[in-house]
XYZ file of C-alpha atoms in Angstrom:
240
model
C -3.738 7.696 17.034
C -6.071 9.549 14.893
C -7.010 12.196 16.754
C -3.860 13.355 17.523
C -3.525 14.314 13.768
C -6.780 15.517 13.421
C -7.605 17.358 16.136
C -5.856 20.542 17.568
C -3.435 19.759 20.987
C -5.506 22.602 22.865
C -8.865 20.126 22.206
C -6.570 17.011 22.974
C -5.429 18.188 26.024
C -8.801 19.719 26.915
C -10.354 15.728 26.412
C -7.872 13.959 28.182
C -9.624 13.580 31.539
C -12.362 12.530 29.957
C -10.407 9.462 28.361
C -8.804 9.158 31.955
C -12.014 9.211 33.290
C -13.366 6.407 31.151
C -10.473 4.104 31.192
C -10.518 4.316 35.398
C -14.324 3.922 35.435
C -14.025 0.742 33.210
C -10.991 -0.594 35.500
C -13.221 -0.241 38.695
C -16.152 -3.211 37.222
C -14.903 -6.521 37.685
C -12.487 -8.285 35.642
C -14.064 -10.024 32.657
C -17.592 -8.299 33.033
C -19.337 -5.500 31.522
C -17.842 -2.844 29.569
C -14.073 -3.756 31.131
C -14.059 -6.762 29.170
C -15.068 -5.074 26.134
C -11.417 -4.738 24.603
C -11.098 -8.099 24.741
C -13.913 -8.838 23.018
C -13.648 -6.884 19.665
C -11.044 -6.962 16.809
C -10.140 -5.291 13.668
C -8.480 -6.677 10.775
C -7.033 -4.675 7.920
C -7.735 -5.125 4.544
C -3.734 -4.564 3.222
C -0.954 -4.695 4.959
C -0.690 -2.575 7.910
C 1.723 0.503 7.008
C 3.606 2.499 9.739
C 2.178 6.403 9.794
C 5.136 8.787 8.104
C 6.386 11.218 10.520
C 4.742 14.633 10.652
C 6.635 17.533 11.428
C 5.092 18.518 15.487
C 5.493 22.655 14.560
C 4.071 22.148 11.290
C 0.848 20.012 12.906
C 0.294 22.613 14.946
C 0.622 25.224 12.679
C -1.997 23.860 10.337
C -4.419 22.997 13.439
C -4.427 26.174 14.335
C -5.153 28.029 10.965
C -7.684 26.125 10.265
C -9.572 27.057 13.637
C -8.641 31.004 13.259
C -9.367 30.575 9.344
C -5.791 32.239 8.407
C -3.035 31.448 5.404
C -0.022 29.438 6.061
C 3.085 29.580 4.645
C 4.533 26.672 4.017
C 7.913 25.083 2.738
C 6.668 21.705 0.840
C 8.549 18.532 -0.565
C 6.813 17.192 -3.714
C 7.503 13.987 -4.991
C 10.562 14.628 -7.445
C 12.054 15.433 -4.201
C 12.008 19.176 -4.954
C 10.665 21.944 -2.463
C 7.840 24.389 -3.023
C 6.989 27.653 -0.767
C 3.537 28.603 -1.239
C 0.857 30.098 0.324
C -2.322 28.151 1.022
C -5.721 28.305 2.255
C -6.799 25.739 4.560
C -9.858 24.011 3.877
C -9.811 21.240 6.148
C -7.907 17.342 7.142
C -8.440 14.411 5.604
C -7.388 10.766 6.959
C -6.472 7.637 5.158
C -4.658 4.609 6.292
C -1.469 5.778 7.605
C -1.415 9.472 5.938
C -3.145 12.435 7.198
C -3.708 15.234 3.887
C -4.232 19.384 4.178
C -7.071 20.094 1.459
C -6.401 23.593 0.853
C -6.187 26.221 -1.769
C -2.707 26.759 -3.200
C -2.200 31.050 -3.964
C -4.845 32.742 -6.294
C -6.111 29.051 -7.472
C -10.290 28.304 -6.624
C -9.202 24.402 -6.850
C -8.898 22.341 -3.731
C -5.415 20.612 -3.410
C -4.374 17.422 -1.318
C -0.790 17.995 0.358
C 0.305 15.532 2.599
C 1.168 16.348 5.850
C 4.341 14.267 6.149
C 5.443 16.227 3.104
C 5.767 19.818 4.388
C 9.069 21.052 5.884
C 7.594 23.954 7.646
C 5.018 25.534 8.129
C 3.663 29.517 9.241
C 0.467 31.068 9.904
C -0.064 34.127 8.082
C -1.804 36.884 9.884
C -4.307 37.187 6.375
C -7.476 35.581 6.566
C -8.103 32.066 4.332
C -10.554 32.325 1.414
C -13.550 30.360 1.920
C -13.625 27.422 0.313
C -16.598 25.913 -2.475
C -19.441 24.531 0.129
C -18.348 21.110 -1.176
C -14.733 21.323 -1.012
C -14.883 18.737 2.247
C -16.787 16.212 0.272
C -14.829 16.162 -3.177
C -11.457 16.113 -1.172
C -13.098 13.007 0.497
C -13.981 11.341 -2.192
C -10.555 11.877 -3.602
C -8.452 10.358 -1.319
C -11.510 7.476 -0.785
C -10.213 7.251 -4.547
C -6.552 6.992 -4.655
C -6.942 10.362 -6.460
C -7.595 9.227 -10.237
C -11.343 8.940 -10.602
C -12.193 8.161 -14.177
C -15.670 8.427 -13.802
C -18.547 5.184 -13.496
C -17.900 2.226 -15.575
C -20.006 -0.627 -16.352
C -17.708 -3.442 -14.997
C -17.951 -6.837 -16.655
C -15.739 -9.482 -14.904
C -15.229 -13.134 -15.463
C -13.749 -14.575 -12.481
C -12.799 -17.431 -10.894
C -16.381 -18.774 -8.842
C -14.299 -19.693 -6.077
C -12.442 -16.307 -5.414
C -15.057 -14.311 -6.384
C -17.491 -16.608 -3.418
C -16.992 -13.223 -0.860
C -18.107 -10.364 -3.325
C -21.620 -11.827 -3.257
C -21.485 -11.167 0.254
C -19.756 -7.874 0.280
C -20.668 -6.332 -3.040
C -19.165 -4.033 -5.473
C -22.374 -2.273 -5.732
C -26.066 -2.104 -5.299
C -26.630 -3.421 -9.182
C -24.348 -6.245 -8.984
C -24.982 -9.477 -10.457
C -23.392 -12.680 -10.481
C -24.105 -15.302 -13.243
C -23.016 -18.476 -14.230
C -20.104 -18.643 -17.202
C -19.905 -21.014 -20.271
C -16.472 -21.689 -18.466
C -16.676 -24.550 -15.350
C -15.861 -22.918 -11.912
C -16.437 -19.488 -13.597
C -18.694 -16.940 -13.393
C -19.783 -13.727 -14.996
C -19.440 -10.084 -12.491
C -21.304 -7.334 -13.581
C -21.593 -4.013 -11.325
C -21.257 -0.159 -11.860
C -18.026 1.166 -10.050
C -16.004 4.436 -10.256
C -12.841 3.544 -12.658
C -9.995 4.466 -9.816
C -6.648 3.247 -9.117
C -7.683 1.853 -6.123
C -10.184 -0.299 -8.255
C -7.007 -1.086 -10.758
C -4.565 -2.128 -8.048
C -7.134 -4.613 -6.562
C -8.164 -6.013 -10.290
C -4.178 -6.502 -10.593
C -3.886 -8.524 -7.323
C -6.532 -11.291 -8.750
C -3.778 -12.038 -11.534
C -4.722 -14.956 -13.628
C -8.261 -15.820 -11.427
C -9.824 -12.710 -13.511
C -10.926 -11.487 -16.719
C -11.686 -7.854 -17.271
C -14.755 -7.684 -20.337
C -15.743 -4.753 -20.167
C -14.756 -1.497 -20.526
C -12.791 -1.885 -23.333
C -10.063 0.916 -21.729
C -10.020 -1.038 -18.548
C -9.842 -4.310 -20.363
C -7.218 -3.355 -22.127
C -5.388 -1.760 -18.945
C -5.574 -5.821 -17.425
C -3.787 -7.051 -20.326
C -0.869 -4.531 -20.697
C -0.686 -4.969 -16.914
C -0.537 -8.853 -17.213
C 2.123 -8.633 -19.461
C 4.731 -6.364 -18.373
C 4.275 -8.496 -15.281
C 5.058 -11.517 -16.941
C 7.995 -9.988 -19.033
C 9.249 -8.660 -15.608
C 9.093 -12.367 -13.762
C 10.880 -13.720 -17.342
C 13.769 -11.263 -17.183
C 13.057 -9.787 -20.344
């Protein structure tokens, strides 16, 4: 499923006897054995709910594929999120995949900034017969660490939780960080979180989802964040 959004329908096509070829060879061992019963053997489970890809316009896919491998402009026709349309004229840097949404980091015009556009989100798309500016060498890794972001980096914190012991029994096995450190808390059944994280909305939204089984200490800003949240949660619930 990911592949067919990342890579260009030429290379697709080019690699589908290959995936032919595997899926017959692992048919041929026995049933149950070896490499055929692999599938059967491995699982994934998400992290969030699973969320159904948005539909991406076919022309405009291919479009976009194929600028990026000759290195030209596109003109595209884009729907931001007022619900407005854009034309502008980009220059592709590269895709980038999250979850369900694939994004176009790009250029946008005479601007040196890399841009995130999401694929689902343009209405049509043209390659220009210009060439693309090159991007910044790093223009790949800061768009990835964007989106691995939700977009809204704030920068490291020092992050000083006091959480419930219980719910906070798997971060001492999956840790925020490599500094993290877990103490006992003057409150029973608590304890006291400390690690150094990147102040995101990503890290926000799963703060918020702990509700009343978490205290934020410190920062102050993100402390402060957790107790507006709290609230206009609790108003909302009250009907205020």
């Amino acid at each position: 499923v990911h592949l067919k959004a990342l890579m260009p329908r030429s290379q697709m096509e080019a690699l589908r006897p290959l995936f032919d070829e595997a899926r017959e060879a692992a048919s041929r061992r026995a049933a149950g054995q070896g490499i055929a019963a692999w599938p059967e053997s491995i699982a994934v489970v998400p992290t969030a709910p699973p969320l159904l890809p948005p539909e991406i316009n076919p022309d405009v896919l291919e479009t976009v594929h194929q600028a990026l491998l000759d290195r030209r402009q596109v003109h595209a026709s884009y729907t931001v999120r007022d619900g407005g349309r854009r034309e502008w004229a980009l220059h592709p840097v590269g895709l980038v995949h999250r979850g369900p949404v694939t994004y176009l980091a790009c250029m946008i015009g005479d601007h040196d900034d890399v841009r995130l556009l999401a694929l689902h989100r343009f209405h049509a798309a043209r390659a220009s017969t210009f060439d693309a500016r090159l991007p910044p060498p790093t223009a790949m890794d800061e768009s990835m660490a964007m989106v691995a972001s939700g977009f809204n980096d704030r920068g490291p914190v020092r992050l000083v939780l006091e959480m419930d012991a219980v719910a906070a029994r798997h971060l001492q096995e999956a840790r925020l960080s490599e500094d993290q450190t877990v103490e006992p808390s003057d409150n029973e059944d608590w304890v006291i979180l400390s690690a150094t994280v990147a102040d995101t909305d990503q890290l926000r939204w799963w703060l918020r989802g702990y509700g009343d089984q978490v205290e934020v200490l410190e920062p102050v800003t993100l402390r402060r964040w957790m107790a507006e949240t709290l609230t206009e949660t609790a108003a909302y619930y009250a009907g205020e």
